[in-house]
Amino acid sequence: MLFEQDPVLMSRLLTTLTLGFHIIFATLGVGVPLMISIAEFIGIKRQDPHYLMLARRWARGFLITVAVGVVTGTAIGLQLSLLWPNFMQVAGNVIALPLFMEVFAFFFEAIFLGIYFYTWDRFKNPYIHWMLTIPIVIGAGMSAVFITTVNGFMNTPDGFLLENGHFAAVNPIAAMLNPATPTKVFHVLTTAYLTVAAVLASITAFMILKKKTSDYHKKALKLTMSLVFIFGILSALAGDFSAKFLAEHQPEKLAAAEWHFETEEGADLILFGWLNDAHEVIGEIRIPNFLSFLAYGDFNAEVTGLEEFPEDEIPPLWIHYMFDLMVMIGFALIGIAFLYLILSKMKKLNEHNKGMLSLIVLSGPLAMLAIEFGWVFAEEGRQPWIIRGYMTVEEAATTSPYVGLMFILFLGLYIVLGVLCVVILRKLFRNSPVEDELEKQYPTIEKGDSE
Amino acid sequence: MSYEIIGITVLWLFLYGYLIVASVDFGAGFFAYYARITKKDHIINRLIQRYLSPVWEVTNVFFVFFFVGVVGFFPDTAYYYGTSLLVPGSIAIILLAIRGSFYAFENYGSKQSNVYMFLYGATGLFIPASLSVALTLSEGGFIVEESGTVTLNYLDLFTSPLSWSIVGLAVVSVLFISSAFLTFYASRANDQAALKLVRGYALFWSTPTIIAALTAFIFLGQHNERHFNNMMDLWWMLGLSVGFFMIAMFLLYIGKYYGLAFISIMLQFFFAFFAYGIGHYPFILDPYITVQSSATHESMGIALVVVFIAGLLLLIPSLILLMKLFLFDADYIKGKK
């Protein structure tokens, strides 16, 4: 077969496939526990059954997605060694610690997830049950932190000396706290929370559009949109830090993202457009001097161009689109949330009009797309390296001839899991509408609540 | 004790932990399906669900823990096992994925499905079979390294009596350990009908387990004499293992002290597993990698040991809490909570 000729290409494709699928569930896994925790806390504090029900229903859906997240996470964990044995042999010496800590965080989270889901109504004091969400939120957040430090290491390797081609004088802590770690961790966490808030808002808006306007749905929308706004601002801030980090530590990635070929002062920011055969940018939107500002906080600063790098160390130039799409979506999400909050503050305006709700419905899928675009940008942006400056992707891949076959198997698996996950989630919520459940769980709730 | 010895010992302990908790989990899935097709599901399914639902994710972590730990402590294993295990490893991942997600679909989803149940039960037996390939490979003779390329000789692997005897042992052990645990769990719940059924399973699967263990041991002797002789030097551990097996059988037979019976079975496997592991030392993959040759840098090794200890301080209380709430809370098991 054609596939089997090139294990390197197939290993890259299979890793992309697994990570691309896993990242959806991983993002939900990081963000949903925080949303559940916030909703349950508000519910207990205000003694409002709507918020308690919100926490319950989010948690129930989360059980399905977390299962897919766990199994795809196990897959990528093993695939690291199966597809990139040479990489793990070399880098394992330096990054084993965060990988290991990630498993501990996951372990911690798994234990308390089990306890949390099976102890609703088991404690007299509702805050005890709520407190079980804290280790889950921490565990989920910390596993994201640890695994992100590994990715940070691959971008800006640190914490070792190179002696005769081998890593020596390994300092595991320095490797974890490599230059890329702070900005990456900040960006990963804020965008995960942003995305999950947007996804949950999007589901709620969809329900309201389908004429299910109840207090429950309105409260859910208000809560999630406020969180979209807060985490949207924080994500933008994190994005700005990341750009400044790139300018300093990975200038070739930023230059490729911005099609910035020549080193110059007062560099322009380029939005969209395309490249002609002579590598000139056409049809773009140009914002004068803004790249310098993005990179250094100074409109006249000098930004390194791609011409400074050897040709075989330049990332592919199409990552420009990934970067643009990610940033555009990020700002769109903040805009939508801002608009919603303005409308809800003005008494005369109706924040539940069709146009507003449709925009919110769009924001969930868009946010998830931005996560994918952002990761594609980050990963393709360090090509050809697997460990930037030390090991190329070619040197790291397996030599096994069966990768193509495995790709087909995994593709089939993910299609089945993805489709079933959606089908089951839809059935789960359709078969027990929130009105019935509220009445069953909290018989005291006033009639007419759900119109 | 040097850090690499601590590392391999702790990892071996974790693999043993996985062996026990995963066996309970895998076997329970199989018995749940078997009970459904023989129309006995009303007797034991509720019992199985109540145990499995809160712990299935924890089981999975034991496994992740082990392979991340091995690669962390002994990065060379990634090179040899990574390349040669691509196919069996990928199959195991796919089976684990089907099993884990279908369990959630079946139990937390909206409707019960026989297909999900079947896949859940069947994968429970295929996973131990596919994972046991790694143990077979470690005996040497199946992996060849030539001019910098590692390849796995599938023909040798599939025609080797050793590999099939290990697969057989893995499958029957799963059923034996699991039925013994369910017997204990049913007695805790004071569920006589379920107790009678699963006690029958446990008594039945004991014989194949001990036969498969002996067969695998004999074939090991033919395949890797060094390992076999090392294990013979540890005759007292093997003896203890057989002794605990007999205590467990006696208790199961007289129908008393099921908790003690299960602990005896855990000790039976503990001694056999450690005799096997100590006999294997110093090789991780015969003859390519030893514990010493493949160990990571000292600073990383020490950091990992520190994290081990810190992690366990966090995990053990949490696990105890989990067990107190679900495993040993009589009211919960009986379904009152």
PDB file of C-alpha atoms in Angstrom, chain B residues 16 19-20 24 176-185 187-188 202 240-252 256-272 323 327-328:
ATOM      1  CA  TYR B  16       0.416  -6.042  40.267  1.00  0.00           C
ATOM      2  CA  LEU B  19      -3.527  -7.000  37.556  1.00  0.00           C
ATOM      3  CA  ILE B  20      -5.909  -7.217  40.510  1.00  0.00           C
ATOM      4  CA  VAL B  24     -12.007  -7.643  38.773  1.00  0.00           C
ATOM      5  CA  PHE B 176     -10.982 -16.448  38.686  1.00  0.00           C
ATOM      6  CA  ILE B 177      -9.931 -13.222  40.444  1.00  0.00           C
ATOM      7  CA  SER B 178     -13.071 -11.450  39.362  1.00  0.00           C
ATOM      8  CA  SER B 179     -15.512 -14.145  40.439  1.00  0.00           C
ATOM      9  CA  ALA B 180     -13.761 -14.441  43.803  1.00  0.00           C
ATOM     10  CA  PHE B 181     -14.073 -10.695  44.337  1.00  0.00           C
ATOM     11  CA  LEU B 182     -17.725 -10.692  43.331  1.00  0.00           C
ATOM     12  CA  THR B 183     -18.314 -13.537  45.784  1.00  0.00           C
ATOM     13  CA  PHE B 184     -16.914 -11.386  48.553  1.00  0.00           C
ATOM     14  CA  TYR B 185     -18.900  -8.368  47.370  1.00  0.00           C
ATOM     15  CA  SER B 187     -21.626 -11.685  50.695  1.00  0.00           C
ATOM     16  CA  ARG B 188     -21.101  -8.119  51.927  1.00  0.00           C
ATOM     17  CA  ALA B 202     -15.090 -18.897  41.372  1.00  0.00           C
ATOM     18  CA  LEU B 240       3.567 -19.715  49.377  1.00  0.00           C
ATOM     19  CA  SER B 241       1.580 -18.890  46.268  1.00  0.00           C
ATOM     20  CA  VAL B 242       0.232 -22.445  46.012  1.00  0.00           C
ATOM     21  CA  GLY B 243      -0.417 -22.464  49.754  1.00  0.00           C
ATOM     22  CA  PHE B 244      -2.564 -19.337  49.598  1.00  0.00           C
ATOM     23  CA  PHE B 245      -4.399 -20.754  46.620  1.00  0.00           C
ATOM     24  CA  MET B 246      -5.328 -23.803  48.708  1.00  0.00           C
ATOM     25  CA  ILE B 247      -6.479 -21.660  51.634  1.00  0.00           C
ATOM     26  CA  ALA B 248      -8.662 -19.638  49.260  1.00  0.00           C
ATOM     27  CA  MET B 249     -10.168 -22.770  47.754  1.00  0.00           C
ATOM     28  CA  PHE B 250     -10.895 -24.192  51.167  1.00  0.00           C
ATOM     29  CA  LEU B 251     -12.658 -21.010  52.303  1.00  0.00           C
ATOM     30  CA  LEU B 252     -14.656 -20.715  49.096  1.00  0.00           C
ATOM     31  CA  LYS B 256     -17.253 -18.757  54.900  1.00  0.00           C
ATOM     32  CA  TYR B 257     -14.881 -15.794  55.303  1.00  0.00           C
ATOM     33  CA  TYR B 258     -15.068 -14.661  51.679  1.00  0.00           C
ATOM     34  CA  GLY B 259     -13.037 -11.560  52.457  1.00  0.00           C
ATOM     35  CA  LEU B 260     -10.190 -13.697  53.711  1.00  0.00           C
ATOM     36  CA  ALA B 261     -10.543 -15.925  50.664  1.00  0.00           C
ATOM     37  CA  PHE B 262     -10.115 -12.953  48.357  1.00  0.00           C
ATOM     38  CA  ILE B 263      -7.101 -11.719  50.303  1.00  0.00           C
ATOM     39  CA  SER B 264      -5.575 -15.193  49.976  1.00  0.00           C
ATOM     40  CA  ILE B 265      -6.074 -15.040  46.229  1.00  0.00           C
ATOM     41  CA  MET B 266      -4.438 -11.619  46.160  1.00  0.00           C
ATOM     42  CA  LEU B 267      -1.472 -13.080  48.063  1.00  0.00           C
ATOM     43  CA  GLN B 268      -1.389 -16.092  45.775  1.00  0.00           C
ATOM     44  CA  PHE B 269      -0.963 -13.808  42.766  1.00  0.00           C
ATOM     45  CA  PHE B 270       1.342 -11.485  44.678  1.00  0.00           C
ATOM     46  CA  PHE B 271       3.913 -14.200  45.360  1.00  0.00           C
ATOM     47  CA  ALA B 272       3.670 -15.742  41.908  1.00  0.00           C
ATOM     48  CA  MET B 323     -13.249   2.308  49.161  1.00  0.00           C
ATOM     49  CA  LEU B 327     -16.551  -0.854  48.570  1.00  0.00           C
ATOM     50  CA  PHE B 328     -16.988  -1.293  52.294  1.00  0.00           C
TER      51      PHE B 328
END
